[in-house]
CSV table of C-alpha atoms in Angstrom, one decimal:
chain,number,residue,atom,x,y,z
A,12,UNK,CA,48.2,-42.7,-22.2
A,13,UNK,CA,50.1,-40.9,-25.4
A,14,UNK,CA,46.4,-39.7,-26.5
A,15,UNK,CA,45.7,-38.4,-23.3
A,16,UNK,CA,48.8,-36.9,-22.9
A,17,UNK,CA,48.3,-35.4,-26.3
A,18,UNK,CA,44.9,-34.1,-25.5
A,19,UNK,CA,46.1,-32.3,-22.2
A,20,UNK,CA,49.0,-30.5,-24.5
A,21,UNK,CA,46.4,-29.3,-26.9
A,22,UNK,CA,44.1,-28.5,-24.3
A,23,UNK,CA,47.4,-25.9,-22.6
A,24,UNK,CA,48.3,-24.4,-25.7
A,25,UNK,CA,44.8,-23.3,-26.7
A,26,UNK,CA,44.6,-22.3,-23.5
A,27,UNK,CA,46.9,-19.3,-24.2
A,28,UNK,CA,44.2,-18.3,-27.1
A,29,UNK,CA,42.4,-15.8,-24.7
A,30,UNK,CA,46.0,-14.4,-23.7
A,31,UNK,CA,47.1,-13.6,-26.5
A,32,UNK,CA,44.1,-11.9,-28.0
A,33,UNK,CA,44.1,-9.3,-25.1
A,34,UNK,CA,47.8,-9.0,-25.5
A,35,UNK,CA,47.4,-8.4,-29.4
A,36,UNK,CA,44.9,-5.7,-28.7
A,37,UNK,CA,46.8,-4.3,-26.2
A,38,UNK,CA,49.5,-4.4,-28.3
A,39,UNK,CA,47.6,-2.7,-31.2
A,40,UNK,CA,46.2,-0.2,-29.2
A,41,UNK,CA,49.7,0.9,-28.0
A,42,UNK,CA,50.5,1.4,-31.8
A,43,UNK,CA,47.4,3.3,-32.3
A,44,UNK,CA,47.9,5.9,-29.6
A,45,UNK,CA,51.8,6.1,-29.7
A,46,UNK,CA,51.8,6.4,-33.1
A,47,UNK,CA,48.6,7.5,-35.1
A,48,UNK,CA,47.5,9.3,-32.7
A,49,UNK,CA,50.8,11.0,-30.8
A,50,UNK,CA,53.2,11.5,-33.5
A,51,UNK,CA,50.9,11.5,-36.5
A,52,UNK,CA,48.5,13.3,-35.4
A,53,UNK,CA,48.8,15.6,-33.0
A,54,UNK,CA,50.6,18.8,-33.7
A,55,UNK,CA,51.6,20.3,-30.3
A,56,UNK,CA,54.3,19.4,-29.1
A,57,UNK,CA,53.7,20.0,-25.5
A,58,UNK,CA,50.5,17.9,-25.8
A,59,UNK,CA,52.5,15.1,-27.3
A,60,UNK,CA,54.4,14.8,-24.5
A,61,UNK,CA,51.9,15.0,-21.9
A,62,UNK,CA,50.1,12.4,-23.4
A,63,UNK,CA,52.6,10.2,-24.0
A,64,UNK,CA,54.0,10.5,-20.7
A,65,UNK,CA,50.5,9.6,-18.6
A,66,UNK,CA,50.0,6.9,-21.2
A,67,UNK,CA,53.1,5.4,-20.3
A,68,UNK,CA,52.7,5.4,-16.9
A,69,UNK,CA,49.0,3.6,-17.9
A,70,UNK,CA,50.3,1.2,-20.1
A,71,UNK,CA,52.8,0.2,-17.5
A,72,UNK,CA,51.3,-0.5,-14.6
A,73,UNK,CA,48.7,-2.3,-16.7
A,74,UNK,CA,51.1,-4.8,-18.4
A,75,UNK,CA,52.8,-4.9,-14.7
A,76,UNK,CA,49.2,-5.9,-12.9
A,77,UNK,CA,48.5,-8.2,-16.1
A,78,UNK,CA,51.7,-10.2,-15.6
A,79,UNK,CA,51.4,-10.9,-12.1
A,80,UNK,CA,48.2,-12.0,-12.9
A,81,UNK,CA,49.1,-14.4,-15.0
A,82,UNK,CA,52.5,-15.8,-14.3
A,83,UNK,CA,51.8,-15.9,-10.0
A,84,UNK,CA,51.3,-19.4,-9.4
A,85,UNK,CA,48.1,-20.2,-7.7
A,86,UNK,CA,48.6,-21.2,-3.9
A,87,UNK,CA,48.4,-24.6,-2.9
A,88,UNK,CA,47.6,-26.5,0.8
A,89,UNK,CA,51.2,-27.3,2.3
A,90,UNK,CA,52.3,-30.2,3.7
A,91,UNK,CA,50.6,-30.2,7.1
A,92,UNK,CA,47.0,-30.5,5.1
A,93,UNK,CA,48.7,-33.5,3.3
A,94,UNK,CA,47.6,-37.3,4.4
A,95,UNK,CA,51.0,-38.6,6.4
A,96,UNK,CA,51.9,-41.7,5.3
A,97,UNK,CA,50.1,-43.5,7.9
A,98,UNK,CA,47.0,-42.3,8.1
A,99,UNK,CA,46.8,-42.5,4.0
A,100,UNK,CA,46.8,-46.4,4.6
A,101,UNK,CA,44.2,-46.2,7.3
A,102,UNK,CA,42.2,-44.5,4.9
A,103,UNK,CA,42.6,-46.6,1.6
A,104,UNK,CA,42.2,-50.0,4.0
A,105,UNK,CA,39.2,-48.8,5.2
A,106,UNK,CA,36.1,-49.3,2.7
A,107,UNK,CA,33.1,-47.9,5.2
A,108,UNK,CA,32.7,-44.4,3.7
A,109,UNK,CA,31.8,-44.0,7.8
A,110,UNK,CA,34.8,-45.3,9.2
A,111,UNK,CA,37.0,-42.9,6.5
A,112,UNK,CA,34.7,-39.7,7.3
A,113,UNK,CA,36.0,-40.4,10.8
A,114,UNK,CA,39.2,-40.6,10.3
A,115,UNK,CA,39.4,-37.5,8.5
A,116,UNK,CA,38.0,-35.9,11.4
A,117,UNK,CA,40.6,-37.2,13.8
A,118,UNK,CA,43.4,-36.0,11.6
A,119,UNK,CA,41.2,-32.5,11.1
A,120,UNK,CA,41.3,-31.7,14.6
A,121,UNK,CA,44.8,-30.9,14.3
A,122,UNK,CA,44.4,-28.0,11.9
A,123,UNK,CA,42.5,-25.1,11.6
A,124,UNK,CA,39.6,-26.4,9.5
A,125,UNK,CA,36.3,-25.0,10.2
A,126,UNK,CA,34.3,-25.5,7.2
A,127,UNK,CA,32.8,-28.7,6.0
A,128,UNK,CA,31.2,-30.4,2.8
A,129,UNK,CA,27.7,-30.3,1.8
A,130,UNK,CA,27.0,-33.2,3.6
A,131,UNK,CA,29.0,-31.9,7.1
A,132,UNK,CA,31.8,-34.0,6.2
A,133,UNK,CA,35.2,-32.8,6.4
A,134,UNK,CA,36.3,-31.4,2.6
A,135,UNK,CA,38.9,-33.9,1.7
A,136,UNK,CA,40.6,-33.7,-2.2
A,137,UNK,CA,40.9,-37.6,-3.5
A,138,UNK,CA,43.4,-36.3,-6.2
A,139,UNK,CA,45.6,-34.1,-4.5
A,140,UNK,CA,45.2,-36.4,-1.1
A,141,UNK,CA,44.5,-33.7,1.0
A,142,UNK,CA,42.4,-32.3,3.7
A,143,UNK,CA,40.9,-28.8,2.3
A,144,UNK,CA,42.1,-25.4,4.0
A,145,UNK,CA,39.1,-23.4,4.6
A,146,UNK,CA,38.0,-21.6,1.5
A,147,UNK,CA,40.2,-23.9,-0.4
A,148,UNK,CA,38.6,-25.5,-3.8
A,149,UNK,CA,40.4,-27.7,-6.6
A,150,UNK,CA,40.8,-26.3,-9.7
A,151,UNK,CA,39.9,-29.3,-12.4
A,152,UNK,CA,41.8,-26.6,-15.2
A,153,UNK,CA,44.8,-25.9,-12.5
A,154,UNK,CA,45.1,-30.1,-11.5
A,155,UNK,CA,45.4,-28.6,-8.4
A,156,UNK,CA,43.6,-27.1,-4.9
A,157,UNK,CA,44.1,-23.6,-4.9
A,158,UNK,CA,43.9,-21.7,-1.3
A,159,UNK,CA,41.4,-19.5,-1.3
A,160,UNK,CA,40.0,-19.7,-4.7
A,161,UNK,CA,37.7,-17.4,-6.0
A,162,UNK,CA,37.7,-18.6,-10.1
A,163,UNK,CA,39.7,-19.7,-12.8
A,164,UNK,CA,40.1,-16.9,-15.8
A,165,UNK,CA,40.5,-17.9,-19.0
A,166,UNK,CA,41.7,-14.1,-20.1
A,167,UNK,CA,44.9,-14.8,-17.4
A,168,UNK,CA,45.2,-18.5,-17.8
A,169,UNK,CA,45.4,-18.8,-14.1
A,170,UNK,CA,43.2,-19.4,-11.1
A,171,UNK,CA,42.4,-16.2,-9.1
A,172,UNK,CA,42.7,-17.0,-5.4
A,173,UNK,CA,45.0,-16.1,-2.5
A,174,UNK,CA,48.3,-15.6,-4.4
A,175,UNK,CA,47.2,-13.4,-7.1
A,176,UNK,CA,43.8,-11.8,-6.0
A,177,UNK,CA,45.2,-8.0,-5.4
A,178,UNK,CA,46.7,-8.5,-8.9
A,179,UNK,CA,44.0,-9.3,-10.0
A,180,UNK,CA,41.9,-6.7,-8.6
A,181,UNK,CA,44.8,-4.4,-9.9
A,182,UNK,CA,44.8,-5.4,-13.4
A,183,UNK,CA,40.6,-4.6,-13.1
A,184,UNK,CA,41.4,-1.1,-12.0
A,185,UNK,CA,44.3,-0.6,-14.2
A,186,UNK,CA,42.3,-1.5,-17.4
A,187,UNK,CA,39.3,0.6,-16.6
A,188,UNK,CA,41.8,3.5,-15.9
A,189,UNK,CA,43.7,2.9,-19.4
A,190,UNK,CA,40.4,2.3,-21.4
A,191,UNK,CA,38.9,6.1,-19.5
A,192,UNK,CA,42.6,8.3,-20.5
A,193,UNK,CA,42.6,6.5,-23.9
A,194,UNK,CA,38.6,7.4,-24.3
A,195,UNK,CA,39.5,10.6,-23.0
A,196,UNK,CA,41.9,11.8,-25.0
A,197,UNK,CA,40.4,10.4,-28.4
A,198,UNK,CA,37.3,11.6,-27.7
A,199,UNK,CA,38.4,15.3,-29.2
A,200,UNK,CA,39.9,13.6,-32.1
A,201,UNK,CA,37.5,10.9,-32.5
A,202,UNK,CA,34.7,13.4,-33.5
A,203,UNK,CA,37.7,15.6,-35.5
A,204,UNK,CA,37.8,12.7,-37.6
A,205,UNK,CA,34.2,11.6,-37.8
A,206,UNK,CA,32.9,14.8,-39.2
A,207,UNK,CA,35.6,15.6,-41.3
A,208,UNK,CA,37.9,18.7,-39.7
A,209,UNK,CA,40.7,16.2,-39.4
A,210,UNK,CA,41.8,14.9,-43.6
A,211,UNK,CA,41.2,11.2,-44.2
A,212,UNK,CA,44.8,9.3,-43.8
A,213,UNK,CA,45.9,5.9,-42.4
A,214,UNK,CA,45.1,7.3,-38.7
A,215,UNK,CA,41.4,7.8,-38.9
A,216,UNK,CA,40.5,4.1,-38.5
A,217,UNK,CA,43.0,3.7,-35.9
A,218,UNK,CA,41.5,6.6,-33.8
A,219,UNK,CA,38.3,5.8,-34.5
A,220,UNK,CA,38.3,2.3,-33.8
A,221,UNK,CA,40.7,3.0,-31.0
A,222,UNK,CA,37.1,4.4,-29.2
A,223,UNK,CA,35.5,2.5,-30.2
A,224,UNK,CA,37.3,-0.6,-28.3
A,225,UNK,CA,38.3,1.3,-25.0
A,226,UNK,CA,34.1,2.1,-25.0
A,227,UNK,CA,33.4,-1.6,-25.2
A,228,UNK,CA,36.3,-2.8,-23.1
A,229,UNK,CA,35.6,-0.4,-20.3
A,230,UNK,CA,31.9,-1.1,-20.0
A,231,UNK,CA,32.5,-4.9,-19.4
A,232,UNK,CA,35.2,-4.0,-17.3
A,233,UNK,CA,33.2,-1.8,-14.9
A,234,UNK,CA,30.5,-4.2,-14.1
A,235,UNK,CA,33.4,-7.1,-13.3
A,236,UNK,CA,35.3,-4.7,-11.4
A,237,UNK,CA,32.3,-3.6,-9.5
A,238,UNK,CA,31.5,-7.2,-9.0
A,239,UNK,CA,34.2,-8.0,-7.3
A,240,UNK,CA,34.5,-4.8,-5.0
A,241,UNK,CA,31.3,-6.0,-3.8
A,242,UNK,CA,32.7,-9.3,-3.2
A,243,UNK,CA,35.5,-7.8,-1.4
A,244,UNK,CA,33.8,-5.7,0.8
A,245,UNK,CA,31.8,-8.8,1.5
A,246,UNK,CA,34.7,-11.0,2.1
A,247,UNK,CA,32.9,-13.6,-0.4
A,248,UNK,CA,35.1,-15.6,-3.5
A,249,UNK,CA,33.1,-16.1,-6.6
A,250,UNK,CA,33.0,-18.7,-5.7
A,251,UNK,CA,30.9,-18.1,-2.4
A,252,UNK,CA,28.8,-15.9,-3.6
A,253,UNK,CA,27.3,-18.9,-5.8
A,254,UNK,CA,27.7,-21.3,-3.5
A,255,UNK,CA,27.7,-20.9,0.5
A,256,UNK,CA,30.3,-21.8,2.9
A,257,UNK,CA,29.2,-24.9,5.5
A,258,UNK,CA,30.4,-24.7,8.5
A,259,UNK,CA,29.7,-27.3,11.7
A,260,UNK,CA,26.2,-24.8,12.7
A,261,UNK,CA,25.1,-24.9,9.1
A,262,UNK,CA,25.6,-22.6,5.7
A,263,UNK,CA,26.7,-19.2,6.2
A,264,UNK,CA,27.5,-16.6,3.5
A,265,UNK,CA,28.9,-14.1,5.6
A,266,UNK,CA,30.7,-16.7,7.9
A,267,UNK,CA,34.2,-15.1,6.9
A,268,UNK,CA,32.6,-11.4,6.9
A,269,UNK,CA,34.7,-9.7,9.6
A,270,UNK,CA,33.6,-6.1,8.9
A,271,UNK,CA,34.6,-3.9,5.6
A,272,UNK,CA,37.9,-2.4,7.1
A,273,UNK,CA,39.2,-5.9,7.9
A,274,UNK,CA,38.3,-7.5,4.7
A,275,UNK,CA,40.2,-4.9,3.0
A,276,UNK,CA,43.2,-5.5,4.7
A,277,UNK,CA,42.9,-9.5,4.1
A,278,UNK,CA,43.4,-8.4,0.6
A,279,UNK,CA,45.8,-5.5,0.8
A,280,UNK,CA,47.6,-5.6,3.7
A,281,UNK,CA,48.2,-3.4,6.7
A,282,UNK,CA,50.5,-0.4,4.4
A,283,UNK,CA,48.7,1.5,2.4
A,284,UNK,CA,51.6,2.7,0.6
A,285,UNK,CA,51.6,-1.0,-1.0
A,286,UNK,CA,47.9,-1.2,-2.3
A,287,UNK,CA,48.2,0.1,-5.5
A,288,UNK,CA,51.5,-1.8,-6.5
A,289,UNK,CA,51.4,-5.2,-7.6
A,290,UNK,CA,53.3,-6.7,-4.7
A,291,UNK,CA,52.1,-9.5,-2.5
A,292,UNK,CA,50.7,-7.5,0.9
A,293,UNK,CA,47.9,-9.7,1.8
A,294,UNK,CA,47.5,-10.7,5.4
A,295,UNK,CA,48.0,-14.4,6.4
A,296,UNK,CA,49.0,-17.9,4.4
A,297,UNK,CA,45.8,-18.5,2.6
A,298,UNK,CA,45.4,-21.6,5.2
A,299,UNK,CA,42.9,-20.0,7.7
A,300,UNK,CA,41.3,-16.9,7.7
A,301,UNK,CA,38.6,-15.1,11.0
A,302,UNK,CA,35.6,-15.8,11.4
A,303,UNK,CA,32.9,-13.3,11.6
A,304,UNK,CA,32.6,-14.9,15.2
A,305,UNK,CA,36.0,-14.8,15.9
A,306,UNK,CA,36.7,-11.0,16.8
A,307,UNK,CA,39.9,-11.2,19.0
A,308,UNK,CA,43.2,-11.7,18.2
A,309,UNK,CA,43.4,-14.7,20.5
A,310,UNK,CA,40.5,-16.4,18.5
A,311,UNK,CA,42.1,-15.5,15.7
A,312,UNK,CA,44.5,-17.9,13.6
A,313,UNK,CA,45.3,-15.7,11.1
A,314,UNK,CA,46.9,-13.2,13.3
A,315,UNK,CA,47.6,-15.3,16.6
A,316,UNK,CA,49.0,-18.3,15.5
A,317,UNK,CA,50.8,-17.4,11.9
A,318,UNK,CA,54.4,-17.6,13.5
A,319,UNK,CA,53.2,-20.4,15.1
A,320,UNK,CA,51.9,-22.4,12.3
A,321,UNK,CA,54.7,-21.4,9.7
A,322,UNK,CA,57.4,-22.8,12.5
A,323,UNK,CA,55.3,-26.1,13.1
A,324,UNK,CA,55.9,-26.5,9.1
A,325,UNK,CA,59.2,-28.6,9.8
A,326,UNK,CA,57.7,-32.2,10.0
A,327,UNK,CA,55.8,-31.9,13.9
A,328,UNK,CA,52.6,-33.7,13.0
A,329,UNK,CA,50.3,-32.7,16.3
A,330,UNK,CA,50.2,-28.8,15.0
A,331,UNK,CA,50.6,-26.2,17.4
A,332,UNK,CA,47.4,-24.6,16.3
A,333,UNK,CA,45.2,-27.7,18.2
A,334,UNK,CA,45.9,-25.7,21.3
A,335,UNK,CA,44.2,-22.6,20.5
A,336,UNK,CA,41.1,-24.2,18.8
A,337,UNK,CA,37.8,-22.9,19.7
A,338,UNK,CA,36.9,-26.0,22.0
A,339,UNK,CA,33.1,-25.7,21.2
A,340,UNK,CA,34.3,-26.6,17.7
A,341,UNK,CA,36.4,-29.8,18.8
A,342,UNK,CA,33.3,-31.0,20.9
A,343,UNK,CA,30.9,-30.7,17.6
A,344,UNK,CA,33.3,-32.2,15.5
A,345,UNK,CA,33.4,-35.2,17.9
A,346,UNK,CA,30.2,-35.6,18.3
């Protein structure tokens, strides 16, 4: 036990290794502009403080975006996807694999579960003991399921799913737009210094390797960020996108696929005002989400029965979502 233990606190700190190298460079490259490049180097005034004004506002709401990224905790399944008491001994008394698969789907049929396992079972979680929300995966990094998981990143130490996925997406676009001003406002200096207008002092490397790295970070950062706009527009996790969705009729990548204006607001919310800010404006609980069959708000979970839901969180174990089920799901399930 003391080893493991061990191994599991080693295993958290290095964790933090990919952190703190994006945070050094960051860190550096703030110097670097700031300083060799803004106060050293420049000679305008009026340019200094243009420049060190729009960096600023850069900078910020990059190390805003990065820290929600990192420090939201990932979601988790709440209390009514949890095994009651009960029905967890009717489950570890019973060894037929059969006889448990069907006792999941009793308890299933009082939440809004739609998608299955591989093998058309319901997705049930042996270490968390619980049933899976839809688009719900455990996180073996995390030691925990995470709603609406799309990836864990190492370079924010956290899993990327319903709690933090606008950050995330944020901190993308933020980081491509600080890499293209610093790039941009280098450039002029960059080539100053590499053919020798500018003399040769301290701030020469920093400006040219400062260029150098917002180059190489940006590229990388485009085709991730396009990746995932894609993915977005799609209404796929990373997840997903590797790996289909089962649902009773079969595998269906575009099962959650509601039409590009919807899935945009799944991620960002109904005010527009909000998207660009790194507050929480996505639609729902992370529990349930439409179905690409399920156009109307009264086949609709997420937006019919959220209230609903959030008020049958005080202990009720029937779930006032069973009502508004699609039935032709109940019958398939009991068959």
């Amino acid at each position: 036990m003391a080893l493991s233990r061990g191994l599991r606190c080693c295993q958290r700190v290095f964790s933090w290794i990919p952190v703190l190298i994006i945070t050094s460079v960051v860190l550096w490259s703030y110097y670097a502009y700031v300083f060799e490049l803004c106060l050293f180097t420049l000679t305008s005034t009026l340019e200094k403080v243009v420049y060190l004004l729009v960096f600023h506002v850069c900078f910020g709401m990059f190390s805003w975006t990065y820290w929600k990224s990192i420090f939201t905790p990932p979601a988790s399944p709440c209390k009514k996807f949890q095994l009651s008491y009960s029905d967890k001994q009717r489950y570890e008394m019973e060894e037929r694999p059969d006889a448990q698969k069907q006792i999941l789907v009793e308890i299933a049929k009082k939440l809004p579960i739609f998608t299955r396992a591989q093998s058309g079972a319901i997705r049930f979680c042996d270490r968390c003991q619980v049933l899976k929300p839809d688009r719900c995966h455990h996180c073996s990094v995390c030691e925990t399921c995470v709603l609406k998981m799309d990836h864990h990143c190492p370079w924010v130490n956290n899993c990327v799913g319903f709690s933090n996925y606008k950050f995330f997406l944020l901190f993308l676009s933020y980081s491509i737009l600080y890499c293209v001003y610093i790039a941009a406002t280098v450039f002029q200096y960059f080539l100053k210094f590499w053919v020798g207008d500018l003399p040769n002092k301290p701030a020469k490397f920093h400006v040219l390797f400062l260029m150098f790295v917002a180059l190489m970070f940006l590229v990388s950062l485009m085709f991730l960020f396009g990746y995932h706009c894609w993915l977005v527009a799609k209404n796929r996790s990373t997840l997903e996108a590797f790996s289909a969705p089962v649902f009773v009729s079969g595998p269906d990548r575009n099962g959650f696929n509601v039409g590009i204006r919807k899935n945009l607001l799944q991620v960002f919310g109904e005010n527009r005002r909000l998207w660009f800010i790194p507050v929480f404006t996505s639609q729902g609980n992370g529990h349930y989400f439409p179905l690409k069959n399920q156009t109307s708000e009264s086949q609709n979970p997420l937006l019919a029965n959220e209230d609903m839901w959030e008020e049958s969180d005080d202990g009720s174990e029937e779930g006032s979502l069973v009502e508004d089920q699609d039935p032709s799901v109940t019958i398939e399930m009991e068959e």
